[in-house]
Coordinates of C-alpha atoms in Angstrom, one line a residue:
X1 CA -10.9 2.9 14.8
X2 CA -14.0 0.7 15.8
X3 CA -15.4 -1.9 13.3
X4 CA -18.6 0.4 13.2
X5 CA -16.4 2.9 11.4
X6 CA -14.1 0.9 9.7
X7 CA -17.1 -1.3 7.8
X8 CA -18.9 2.2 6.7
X9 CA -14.9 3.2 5.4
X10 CA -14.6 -0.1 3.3
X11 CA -18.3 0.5 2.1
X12 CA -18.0 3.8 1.1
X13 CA -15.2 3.5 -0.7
X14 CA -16.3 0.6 -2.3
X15 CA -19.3 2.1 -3.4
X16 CA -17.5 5.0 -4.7
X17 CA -15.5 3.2 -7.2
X18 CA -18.9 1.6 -8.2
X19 CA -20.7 4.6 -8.8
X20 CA -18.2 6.3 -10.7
X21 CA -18.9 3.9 -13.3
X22 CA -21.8 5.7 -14.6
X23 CA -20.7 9.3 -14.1
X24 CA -21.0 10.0 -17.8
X25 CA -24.4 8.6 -18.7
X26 CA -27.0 11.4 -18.5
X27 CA -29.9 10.3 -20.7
X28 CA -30.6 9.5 -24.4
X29 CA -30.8 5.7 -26.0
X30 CA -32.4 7.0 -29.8
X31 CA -30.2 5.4 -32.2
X32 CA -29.0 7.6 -35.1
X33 CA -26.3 8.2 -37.9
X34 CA -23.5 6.2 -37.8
X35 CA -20.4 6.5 -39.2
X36 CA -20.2 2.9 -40.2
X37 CA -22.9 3.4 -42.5
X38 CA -22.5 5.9 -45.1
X39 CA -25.2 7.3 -46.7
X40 CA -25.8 7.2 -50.4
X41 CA -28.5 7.8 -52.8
X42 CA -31.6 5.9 -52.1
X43 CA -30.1 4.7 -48.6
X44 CA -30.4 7.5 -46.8
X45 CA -32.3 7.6 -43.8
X46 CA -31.4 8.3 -40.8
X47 CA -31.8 5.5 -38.2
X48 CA -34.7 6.5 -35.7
X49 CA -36.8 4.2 -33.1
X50 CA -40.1 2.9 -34.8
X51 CA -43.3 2.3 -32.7
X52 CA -45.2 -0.7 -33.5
X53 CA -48.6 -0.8 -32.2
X54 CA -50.6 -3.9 -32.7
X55 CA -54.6 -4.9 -32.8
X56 CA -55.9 -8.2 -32.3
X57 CA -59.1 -8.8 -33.6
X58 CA -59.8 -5.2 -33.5
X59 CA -58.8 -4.4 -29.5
X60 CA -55.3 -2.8 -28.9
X61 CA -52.4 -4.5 -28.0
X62 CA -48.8 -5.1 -27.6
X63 CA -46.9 -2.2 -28.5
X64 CA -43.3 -3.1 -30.2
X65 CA -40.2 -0.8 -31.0
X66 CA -38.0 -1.5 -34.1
X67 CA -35.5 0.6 -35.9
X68 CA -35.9 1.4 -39.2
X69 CA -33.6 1.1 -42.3
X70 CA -31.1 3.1 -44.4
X71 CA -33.0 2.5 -47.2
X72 CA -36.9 2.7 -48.1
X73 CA -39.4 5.6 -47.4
X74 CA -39.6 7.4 -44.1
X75 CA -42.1 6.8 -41.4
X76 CA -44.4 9.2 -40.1
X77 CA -44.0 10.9 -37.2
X78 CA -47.3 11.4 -36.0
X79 CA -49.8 8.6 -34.8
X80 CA -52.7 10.1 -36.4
X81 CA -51.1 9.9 -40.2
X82 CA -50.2 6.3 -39.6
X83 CA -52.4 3.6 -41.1
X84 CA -53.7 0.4 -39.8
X85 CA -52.5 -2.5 -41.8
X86 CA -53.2 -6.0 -41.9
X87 CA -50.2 -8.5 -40.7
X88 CA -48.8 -11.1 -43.1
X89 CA -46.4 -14.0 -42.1
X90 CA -44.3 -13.9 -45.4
X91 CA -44.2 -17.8 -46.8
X92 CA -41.1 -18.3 -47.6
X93 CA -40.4 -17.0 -44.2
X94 CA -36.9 -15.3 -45.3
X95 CA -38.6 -13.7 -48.1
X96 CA -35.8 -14.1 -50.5
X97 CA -37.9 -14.8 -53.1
X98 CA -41.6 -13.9 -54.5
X99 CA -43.6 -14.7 -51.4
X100 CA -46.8 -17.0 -52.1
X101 CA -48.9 -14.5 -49.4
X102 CA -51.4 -12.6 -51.7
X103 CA -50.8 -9.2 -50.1
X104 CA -53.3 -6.1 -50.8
X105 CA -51.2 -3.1 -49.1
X106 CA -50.4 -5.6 -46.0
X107 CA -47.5 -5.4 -43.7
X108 CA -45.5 -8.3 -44.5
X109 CA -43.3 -9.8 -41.2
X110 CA -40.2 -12.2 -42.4
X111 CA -37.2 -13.5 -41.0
X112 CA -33.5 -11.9 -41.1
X113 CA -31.1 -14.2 -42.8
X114 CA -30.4 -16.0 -46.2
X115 CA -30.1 -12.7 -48.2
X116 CA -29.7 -8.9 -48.3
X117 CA -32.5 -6.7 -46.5
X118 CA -32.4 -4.8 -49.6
X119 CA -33.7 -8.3 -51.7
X120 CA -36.4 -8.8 -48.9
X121 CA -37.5 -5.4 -49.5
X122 CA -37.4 -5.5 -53.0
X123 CA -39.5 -8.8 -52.9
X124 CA -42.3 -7.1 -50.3
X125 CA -42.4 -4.2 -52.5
X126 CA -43.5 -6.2 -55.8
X127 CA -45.8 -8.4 -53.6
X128 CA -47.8 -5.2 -53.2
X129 CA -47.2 -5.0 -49.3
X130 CA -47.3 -1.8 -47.4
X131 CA -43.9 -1.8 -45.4
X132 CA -41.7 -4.6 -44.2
X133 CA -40.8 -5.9 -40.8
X134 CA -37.9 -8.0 -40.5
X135 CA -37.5 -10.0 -37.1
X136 CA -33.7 -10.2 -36.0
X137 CA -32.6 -13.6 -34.9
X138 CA -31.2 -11.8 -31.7
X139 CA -32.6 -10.0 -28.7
X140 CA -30.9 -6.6 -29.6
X141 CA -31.7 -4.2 -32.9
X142 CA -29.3 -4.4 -36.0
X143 CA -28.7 -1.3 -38.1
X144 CA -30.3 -2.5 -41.8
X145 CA -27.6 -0.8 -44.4
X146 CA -27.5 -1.2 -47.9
X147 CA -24.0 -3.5 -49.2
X148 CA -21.5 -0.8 -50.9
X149 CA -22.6 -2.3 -54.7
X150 CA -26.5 -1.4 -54.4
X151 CA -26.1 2.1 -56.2
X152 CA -29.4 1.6 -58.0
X153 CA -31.8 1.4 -55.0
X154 CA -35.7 2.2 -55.6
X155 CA -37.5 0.9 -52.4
X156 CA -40.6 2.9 -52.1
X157 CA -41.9 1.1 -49.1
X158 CA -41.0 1.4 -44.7
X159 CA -38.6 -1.4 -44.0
X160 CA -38.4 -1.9 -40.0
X161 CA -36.3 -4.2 -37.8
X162 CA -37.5 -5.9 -34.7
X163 CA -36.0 -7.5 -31.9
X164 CA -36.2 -11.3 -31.4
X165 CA -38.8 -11.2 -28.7
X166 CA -41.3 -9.0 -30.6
X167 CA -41.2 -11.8 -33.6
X168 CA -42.3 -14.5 -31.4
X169 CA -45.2 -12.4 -30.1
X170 CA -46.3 -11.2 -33.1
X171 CA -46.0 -14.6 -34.5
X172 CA -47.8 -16.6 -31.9
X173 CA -50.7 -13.9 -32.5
X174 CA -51.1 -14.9 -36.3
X175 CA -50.8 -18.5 -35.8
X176 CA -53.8 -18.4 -33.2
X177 CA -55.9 -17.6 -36.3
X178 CA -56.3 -13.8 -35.0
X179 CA -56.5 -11.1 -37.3
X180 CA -53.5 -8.9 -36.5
X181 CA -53.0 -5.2 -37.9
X182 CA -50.4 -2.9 -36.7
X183 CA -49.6 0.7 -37.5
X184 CA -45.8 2.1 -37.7
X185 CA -44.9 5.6 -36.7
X186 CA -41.8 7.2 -35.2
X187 CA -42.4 10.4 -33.0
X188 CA -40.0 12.5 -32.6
X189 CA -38.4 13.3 -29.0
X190 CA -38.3 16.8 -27.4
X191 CA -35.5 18.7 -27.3
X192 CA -35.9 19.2 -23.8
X193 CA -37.9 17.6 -20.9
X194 CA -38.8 19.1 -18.2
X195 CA -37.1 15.7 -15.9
X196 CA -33.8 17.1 -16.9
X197 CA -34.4 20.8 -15.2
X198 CA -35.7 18.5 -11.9
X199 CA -32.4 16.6 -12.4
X200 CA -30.0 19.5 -12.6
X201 CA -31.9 21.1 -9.7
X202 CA -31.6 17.6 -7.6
X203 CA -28.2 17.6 -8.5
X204 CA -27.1 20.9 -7.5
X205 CA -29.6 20.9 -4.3
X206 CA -27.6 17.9 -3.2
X207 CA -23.9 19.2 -3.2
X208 CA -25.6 22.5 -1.6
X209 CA -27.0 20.6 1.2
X210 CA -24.0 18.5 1.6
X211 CA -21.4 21.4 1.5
X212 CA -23.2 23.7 4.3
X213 CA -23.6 20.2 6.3
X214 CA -19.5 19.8 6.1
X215 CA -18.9 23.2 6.3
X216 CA -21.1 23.5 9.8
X217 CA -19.4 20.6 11.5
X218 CA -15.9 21.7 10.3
X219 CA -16.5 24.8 12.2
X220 CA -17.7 23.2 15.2
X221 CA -14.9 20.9 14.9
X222 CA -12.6 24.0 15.3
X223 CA -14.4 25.9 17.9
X224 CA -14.6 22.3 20.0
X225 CA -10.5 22.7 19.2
X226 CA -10.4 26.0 20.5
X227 CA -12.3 25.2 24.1
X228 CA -9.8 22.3 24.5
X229 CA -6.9 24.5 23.5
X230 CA -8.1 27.2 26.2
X231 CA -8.8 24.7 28.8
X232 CA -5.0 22.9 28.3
X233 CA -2.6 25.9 29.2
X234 CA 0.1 23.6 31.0
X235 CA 0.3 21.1 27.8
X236 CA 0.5 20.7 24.5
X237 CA -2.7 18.8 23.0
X238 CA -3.0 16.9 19.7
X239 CA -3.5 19.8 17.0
X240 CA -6.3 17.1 15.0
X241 CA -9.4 18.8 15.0
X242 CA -11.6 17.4 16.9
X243 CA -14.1 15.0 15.3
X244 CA -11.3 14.7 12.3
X245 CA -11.7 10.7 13.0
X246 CA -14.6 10.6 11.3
X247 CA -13.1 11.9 8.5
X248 CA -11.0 10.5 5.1
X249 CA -8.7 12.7 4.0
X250 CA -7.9 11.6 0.4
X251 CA -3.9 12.1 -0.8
X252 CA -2.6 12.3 -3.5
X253 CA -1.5 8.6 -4.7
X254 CA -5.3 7.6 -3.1
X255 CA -6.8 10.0 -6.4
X256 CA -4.6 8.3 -8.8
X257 CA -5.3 5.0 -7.3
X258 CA -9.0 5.3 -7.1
X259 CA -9.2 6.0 -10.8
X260 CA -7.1 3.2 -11.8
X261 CA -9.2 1.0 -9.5
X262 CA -12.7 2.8 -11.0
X263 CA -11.6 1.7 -14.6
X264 CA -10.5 -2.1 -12.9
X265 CA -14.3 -2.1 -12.0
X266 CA -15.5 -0.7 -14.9
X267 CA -14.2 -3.6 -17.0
X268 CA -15.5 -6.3 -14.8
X269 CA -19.1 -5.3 -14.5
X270 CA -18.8 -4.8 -18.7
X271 CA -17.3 -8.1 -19.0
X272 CA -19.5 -9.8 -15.9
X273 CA -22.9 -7.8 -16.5
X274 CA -25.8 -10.3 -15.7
X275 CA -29.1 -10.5 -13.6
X276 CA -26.9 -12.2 -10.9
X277 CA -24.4 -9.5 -11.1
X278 CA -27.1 -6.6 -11.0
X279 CA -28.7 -8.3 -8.1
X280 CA -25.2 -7.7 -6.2
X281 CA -24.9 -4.3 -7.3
X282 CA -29.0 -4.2 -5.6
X283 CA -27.7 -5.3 -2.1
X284 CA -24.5 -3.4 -1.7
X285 CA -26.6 -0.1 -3.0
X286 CA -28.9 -0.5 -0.6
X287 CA -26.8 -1.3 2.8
X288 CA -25.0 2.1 1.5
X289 CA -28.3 3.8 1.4
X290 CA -29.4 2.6 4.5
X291 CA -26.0 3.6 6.2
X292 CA -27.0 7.1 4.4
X293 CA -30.0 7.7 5.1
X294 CA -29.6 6.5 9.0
X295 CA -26.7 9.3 9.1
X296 CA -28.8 12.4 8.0
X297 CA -32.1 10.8 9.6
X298 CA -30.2 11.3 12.8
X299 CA -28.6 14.1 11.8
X300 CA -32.0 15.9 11.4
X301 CA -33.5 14.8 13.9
X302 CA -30.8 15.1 16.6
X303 CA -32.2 18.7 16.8
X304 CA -35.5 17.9 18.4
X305 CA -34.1 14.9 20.3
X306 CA -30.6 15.8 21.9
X307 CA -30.7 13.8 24.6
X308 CA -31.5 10.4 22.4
X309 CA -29.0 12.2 20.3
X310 CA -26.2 12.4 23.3
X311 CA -27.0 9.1 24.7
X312 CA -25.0 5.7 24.0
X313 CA -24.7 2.5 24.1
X314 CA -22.4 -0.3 23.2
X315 CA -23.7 -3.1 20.4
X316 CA -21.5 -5.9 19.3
X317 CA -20.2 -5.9 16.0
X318 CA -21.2 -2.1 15.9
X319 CA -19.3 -0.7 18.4
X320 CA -21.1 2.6 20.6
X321 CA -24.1 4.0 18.6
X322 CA -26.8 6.2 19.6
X323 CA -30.3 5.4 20.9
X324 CA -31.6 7.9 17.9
X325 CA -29.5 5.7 15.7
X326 CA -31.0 2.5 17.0
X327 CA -34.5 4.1 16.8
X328 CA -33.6 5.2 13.1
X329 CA -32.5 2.3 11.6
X330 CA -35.2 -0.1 11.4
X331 CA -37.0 2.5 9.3
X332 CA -34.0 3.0 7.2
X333 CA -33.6 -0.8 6.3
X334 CA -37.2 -1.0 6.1
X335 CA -37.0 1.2 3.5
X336 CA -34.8 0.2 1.7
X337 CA -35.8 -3.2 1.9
X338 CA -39.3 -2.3 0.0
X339 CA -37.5 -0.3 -2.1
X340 CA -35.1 -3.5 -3.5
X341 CA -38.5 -5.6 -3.7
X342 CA -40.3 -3.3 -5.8
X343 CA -37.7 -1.6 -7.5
X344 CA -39.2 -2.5 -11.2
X345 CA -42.6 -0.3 -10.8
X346 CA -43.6 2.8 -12.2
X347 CA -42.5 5.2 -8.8
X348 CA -39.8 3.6 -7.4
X349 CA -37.0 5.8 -9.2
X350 CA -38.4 7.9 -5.6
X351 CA -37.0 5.7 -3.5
X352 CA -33.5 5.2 -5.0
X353 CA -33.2 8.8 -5.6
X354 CA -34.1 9.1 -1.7
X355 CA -31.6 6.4 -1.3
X356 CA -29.2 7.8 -3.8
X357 CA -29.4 11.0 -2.0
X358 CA -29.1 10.2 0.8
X359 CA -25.4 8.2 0.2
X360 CA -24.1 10.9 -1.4
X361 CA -24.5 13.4 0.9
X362 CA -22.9 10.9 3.7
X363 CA -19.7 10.5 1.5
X364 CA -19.3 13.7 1.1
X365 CA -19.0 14.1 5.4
X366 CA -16.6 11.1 5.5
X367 CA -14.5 11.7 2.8
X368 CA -12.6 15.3 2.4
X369 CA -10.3 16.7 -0.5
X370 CA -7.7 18.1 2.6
X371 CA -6.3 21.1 -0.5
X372 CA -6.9 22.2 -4.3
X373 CA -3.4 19.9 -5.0
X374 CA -5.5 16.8 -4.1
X375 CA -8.4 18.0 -5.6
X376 CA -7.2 18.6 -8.8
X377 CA -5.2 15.9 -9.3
X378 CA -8.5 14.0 -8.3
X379 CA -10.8 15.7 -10.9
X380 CA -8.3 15.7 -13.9
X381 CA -7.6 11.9 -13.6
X382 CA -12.0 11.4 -13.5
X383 CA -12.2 14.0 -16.8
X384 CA -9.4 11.9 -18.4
X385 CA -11.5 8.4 -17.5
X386 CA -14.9 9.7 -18.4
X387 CA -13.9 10.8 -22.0
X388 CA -11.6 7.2 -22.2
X389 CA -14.9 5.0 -21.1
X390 CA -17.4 7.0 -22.9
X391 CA -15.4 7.6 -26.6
X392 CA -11.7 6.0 -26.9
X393 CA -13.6 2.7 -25.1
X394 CA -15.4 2.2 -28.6
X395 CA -12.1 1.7 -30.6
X396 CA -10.9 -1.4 -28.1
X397 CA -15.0 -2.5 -27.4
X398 CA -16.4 -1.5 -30.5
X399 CA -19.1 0.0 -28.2
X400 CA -19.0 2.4 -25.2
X401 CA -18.4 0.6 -22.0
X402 CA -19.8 3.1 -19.9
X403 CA -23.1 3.4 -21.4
X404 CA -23.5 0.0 -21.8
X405 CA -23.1 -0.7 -18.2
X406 CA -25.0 2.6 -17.2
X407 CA -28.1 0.7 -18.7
X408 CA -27.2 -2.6 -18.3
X409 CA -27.9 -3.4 -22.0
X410 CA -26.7 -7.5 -20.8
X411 CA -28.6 -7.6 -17.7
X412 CA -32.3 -7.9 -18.5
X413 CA -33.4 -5.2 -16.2
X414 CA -33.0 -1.3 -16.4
X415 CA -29.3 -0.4 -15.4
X416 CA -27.6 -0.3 -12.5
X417 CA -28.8 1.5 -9.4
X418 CA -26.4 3.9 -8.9
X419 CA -28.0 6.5 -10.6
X420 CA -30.3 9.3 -9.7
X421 CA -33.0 9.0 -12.3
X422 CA -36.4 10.6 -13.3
X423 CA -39.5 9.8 -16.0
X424 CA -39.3 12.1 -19.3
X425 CA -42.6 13.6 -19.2
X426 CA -43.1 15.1 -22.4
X427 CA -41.2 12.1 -24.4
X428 CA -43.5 10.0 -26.3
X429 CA -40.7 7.3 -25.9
X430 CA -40.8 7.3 -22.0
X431 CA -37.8 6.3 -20.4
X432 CA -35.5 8.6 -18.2
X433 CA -32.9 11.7 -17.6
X434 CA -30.0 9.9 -15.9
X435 CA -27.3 11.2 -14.2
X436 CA -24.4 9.4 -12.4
X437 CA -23.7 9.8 -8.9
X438 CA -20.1 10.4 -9.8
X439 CA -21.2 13.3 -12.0
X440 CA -22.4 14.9 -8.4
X441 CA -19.9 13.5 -5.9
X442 CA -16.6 14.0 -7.5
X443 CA -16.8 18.0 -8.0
X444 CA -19.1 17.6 -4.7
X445 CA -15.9 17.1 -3.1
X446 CA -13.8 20.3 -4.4
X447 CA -17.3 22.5 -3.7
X448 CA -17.7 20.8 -0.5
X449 CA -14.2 21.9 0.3
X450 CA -14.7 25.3 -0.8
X451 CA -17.3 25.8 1.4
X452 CA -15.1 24.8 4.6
X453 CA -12.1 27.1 3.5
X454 CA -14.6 30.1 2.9
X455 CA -16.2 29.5 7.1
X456 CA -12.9 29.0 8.5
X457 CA -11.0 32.1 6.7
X458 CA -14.4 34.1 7.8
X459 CA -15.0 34.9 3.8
X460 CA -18.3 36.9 2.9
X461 CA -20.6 34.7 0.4
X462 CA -19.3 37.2 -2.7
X463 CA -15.6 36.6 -1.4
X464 CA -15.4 33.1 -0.8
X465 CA -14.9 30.5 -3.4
X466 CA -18.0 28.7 -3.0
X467 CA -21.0 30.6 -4.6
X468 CA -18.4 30.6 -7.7
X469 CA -17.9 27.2 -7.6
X470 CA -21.5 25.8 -7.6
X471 CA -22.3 28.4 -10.0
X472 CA -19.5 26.9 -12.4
X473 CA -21.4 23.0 -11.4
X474 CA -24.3 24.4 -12.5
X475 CA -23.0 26.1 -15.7
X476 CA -21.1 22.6 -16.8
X477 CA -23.9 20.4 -16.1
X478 CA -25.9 22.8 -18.0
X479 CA -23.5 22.5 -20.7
X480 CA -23.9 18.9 -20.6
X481 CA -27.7 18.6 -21.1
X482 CA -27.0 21.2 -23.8
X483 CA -24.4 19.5 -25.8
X484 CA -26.8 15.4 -25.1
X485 CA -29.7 17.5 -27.1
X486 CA -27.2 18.1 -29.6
X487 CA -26.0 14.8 -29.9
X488 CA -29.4 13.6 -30.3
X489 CA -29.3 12.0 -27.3
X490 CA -26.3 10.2 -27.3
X491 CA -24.9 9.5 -23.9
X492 CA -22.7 12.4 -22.9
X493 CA -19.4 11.9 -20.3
X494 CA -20.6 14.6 -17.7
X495 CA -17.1 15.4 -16.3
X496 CA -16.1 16.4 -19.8
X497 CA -17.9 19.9 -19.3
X498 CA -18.3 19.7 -15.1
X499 CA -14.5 19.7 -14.6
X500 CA -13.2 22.6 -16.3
X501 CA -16.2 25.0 -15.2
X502 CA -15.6 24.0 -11.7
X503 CA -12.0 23.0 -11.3
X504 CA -10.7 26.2 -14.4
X505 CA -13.1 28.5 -12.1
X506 CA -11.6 27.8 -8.4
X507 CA -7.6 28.0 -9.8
X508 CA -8.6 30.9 -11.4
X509 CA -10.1 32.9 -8.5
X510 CA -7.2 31.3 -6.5
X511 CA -4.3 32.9 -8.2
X512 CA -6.0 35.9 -9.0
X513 CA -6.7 36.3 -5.1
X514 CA -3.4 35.6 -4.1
X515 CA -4.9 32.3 -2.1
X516 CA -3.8 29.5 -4.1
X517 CA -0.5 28.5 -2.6
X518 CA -2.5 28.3 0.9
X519 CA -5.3 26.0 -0.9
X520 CA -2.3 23.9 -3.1
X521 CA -1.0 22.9 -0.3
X522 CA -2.5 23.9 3.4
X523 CA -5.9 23.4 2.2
X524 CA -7.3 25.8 5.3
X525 CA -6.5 29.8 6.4
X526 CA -3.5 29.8 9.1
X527 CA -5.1 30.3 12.5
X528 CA -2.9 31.6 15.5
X529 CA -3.1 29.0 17.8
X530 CA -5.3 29.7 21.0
X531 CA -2.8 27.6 22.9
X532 CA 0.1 29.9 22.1
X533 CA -1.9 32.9 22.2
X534 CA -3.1 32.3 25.6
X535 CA -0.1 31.2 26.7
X536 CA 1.3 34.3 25.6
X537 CA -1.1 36.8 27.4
X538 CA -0.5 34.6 30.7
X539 CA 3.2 35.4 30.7
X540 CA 2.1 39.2 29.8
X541 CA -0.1 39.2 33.0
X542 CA 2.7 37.7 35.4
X543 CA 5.1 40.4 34.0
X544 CA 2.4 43.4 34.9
X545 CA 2.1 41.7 38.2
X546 CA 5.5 42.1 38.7
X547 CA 6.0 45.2 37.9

């Protein structure tokens, strides 16, 4: 094994167990009922995302989002029914008692702490104010509930709370002597966007591409096999297929041992999550994408240039590559490299989904599921970590670890990058569909192997195993975008739904075919060996000669 391969085998695998940190994390960050916070009579609300959309001096400007409360009135959901209102600093800041402001259907902005929300409120309500913003003395939004006494609530006014950072803005606008109004309104988020039918379709396009990629050189692996075999009569060659050392088999204890080392991960990006930290996660995406997108760059384009293709040379470090690979590559970490620079504007979810791609499909050459045994084993132990990370996670956290680190909630920027990701286009809260590259690799590698069975067993497209299967992807991750809308938008674990559609589907078929004890354990239709058949005709032909 040359170091070329070897450092793409340590990479690979290392950004496997990376990736599958965020294979349950498909969209959705409105914050809503909570169990925690029983409702009651006049605190009742449900929590929802508030826009807060300021005017300085008459001209629009920063736009804030808060939460709002348990308790007081509900906030429109339409922009056009919201009002304008003037912006008061509350003096006493706290607003624990009467403020001094004189306040004429204002919106009064005072500081968390010192007393209950419900007393703030209270005191903004008699002060004739409009609705209340209170400013959280951290960077994150706090749930406002009502303490279990307060039975006799009558707040007729929006209370709303706002991060940290939006305080000091708002604050430095009033103390610059501006006049500040803002209007408050929470629209409501679609059901369904039309990012999350591009998703599925990216997803499912992806495995497709990958599986008739593995299939095809599985077969000309075989045939290569076969021309050897017929060409070797007086001995008895290696039965590997040919081209089988590009390949990583995965056993049984590696499945077990990848998930256990997944979850090992898992808990130190939660507990290490920080700029630095993402900045890592930046660099080792991106050599993987360039290492992907170099392998199906040539891969493509080895069909128009076979003799740049065919042709080698020996680099240091590298080992023998390609002059197409050579010519490849500065393009590949060129992109790549423009990609990691200007990864924070608008359009560059294109690149890393190009990138994101691009590694996925280059796994899923490298590393094989050899039978359904190793497969299974494989996808049971992901279901059993995504449903652990995404829900039992929150009784040992008290928050889900995978979503947190899916959108890198400590970080300061926008998750981690090993995600395929498009803008909601219909949302009036922006943001994006996510999806995990786990939630496409890991039953990428069962469909993948379906696909090779089905060519090498000569199975018709009905016959085989692997329209079935990616019609059972497609149906789970279906489910999935089915059962977030539900949720109202809470993160869901993909695998959850994926695994039994696929994996239930394929045993199913398997038994009821009479082919699963061949894919338990062969993995691969038995194939009379051309050696031995050859070998035999050759003694037929000497006995008709002498006869």
């Amino acid at each position: 094994m040359d170091l070329q391969f070897f450092c793409r085998v340590f990479l690979i695998t290392a950004l496997i167990s990376l990736v599958c940190q965020v294979c349950s994390v498909t969209a959705g960050d409105i914050v809503h009922d909570d169990d925690l916070a029983p409702k009651k009579p006049g605190c009742e609300n449900d929590f929802v995302l508030v826009k807060v959309q300021t005017w300085v001096d008459g001209i629009e400007d920063a736009e804030f989002v808060g939460v709002g409360a348990r308790f007081g009135t509900t906030i429109v959901s339409k922009e056009k029914n919201a009002n304008q209102r003037r912006l008061i600093l509350s003096d006493p800041r706290d607003c624990c008692s009467a403020p001094k402001n004189k306040l004429a259907n204002d919106v009064i902005m005072v500081d968390r702490g010192h007393c209950k929300f419900t007393t703030k409120a209270n005191h903004a309500q008699a002060a004739h104010a409009s609705a209340i913003l209170i400013i959280n003395n951290q960077k994150e939004l706090y749930k406002m509930v009502c303490e279990p006494d307060e039975t006799d609530l009558d707040i007729h006014i929006p209370a709303v709370m706002l991060p940290q950072d939006a305080g000091t803005s708002l604050e430095k606008m009033l103390i610059s002597n501006s006049s500040v109004s803002v209007q408050l309104y929470s629209p409501t988020r679609p059901l369904v966007d039309i990012a999350e039918v591009f998703l599925w379709l990216m997803a499912v396009g992806t495995i497709l591409c990958a599986s008739y990629w593995s299939a095809w050189s599985a077969r000309e692996a075989a045939i290569e096999q076969d021309k050897l075999l017929k060409d070797a009569l007086d001995e008895i060659p290696d039965t590997r297929p040919v081209g089988s050392g590009g390949i990583v088999d995965i056993n049984t204890t590696s499945a077990i041992l990848f998930v256990v080392v997944a979850s090992c991960f898992l808990v130190m990006l939660y507990k290490l999550m920080s700029y630095w930290f993402v900045e890592l996660l930046v660099v080792l995406f991106c050599i993987g994408g360039v290492e992907g997108l170099q392998t199906c760059s040539v891969a493509l384009l080895s069909r128009w240039f076979k003799r740049a293709g065919k042709s080698y040379i020996k680099v240091p470090l590298f080992g023998t590559l390609s002059y197409l690979t050579l010519a490849v590559s500065p393009f590949c970490i060129a992109f790549a490299v423009v990609w990691a620079v200007y990864r924070n504007v608008s359009f560059a979810w294109i690149g890393q989904d190009i990138l994101g791609i691009a590694l996925i499909i280059t796994v899923l050459q490298i590393v094989h599921v050899p039978n359904l045994k190793v497969g299974t084993v494989l996808l049971s132990c992901a279901f059993l970590y995504d449903i652990f990370w995404v829900f039992v996670s929150k009784k040992l956290f008290h928050e889900s670890v995978m979503i947190v680190v899916a959108r890198g909630d400590r970080s300061g920027e926008d998750g981690i990058p090993m995600l395929l990701k498009i803008p909601r286009m219909f949302d009036p809260w922006g943001g994006y569909s996510i999806i995990g590259f786990g939630d496409i690799l890991l039953p990428g590698l069962l469909i993948t192997f379906s696909l090779r069975y089905d060519w090498l067993a000569n199975k018709t497209l009905r016959a085989g195993y692997f329209l079935w299967a990616m019609i059972a992807y497609g149906l789970g991750l279906l489910i999935t975008y089915v059962a977030l809308n539900l949720m109202d938008g809470h993160g869901q674990p993909a695998l959850l739904y994926i695994v039994p559609f696929t994996l239930g589907t394929f045993l199913t078929l398997g038994k009821k075919r009479g082919d699963l004890r061949v894919l338990w354990t062969r993995g691969e239709p038995e194939r009379p060996c051309p050696h031995i058949r050859l070998e035999h005709q050759h003694h037929e032909e000497l006995g008709d000669d002498n006869h």
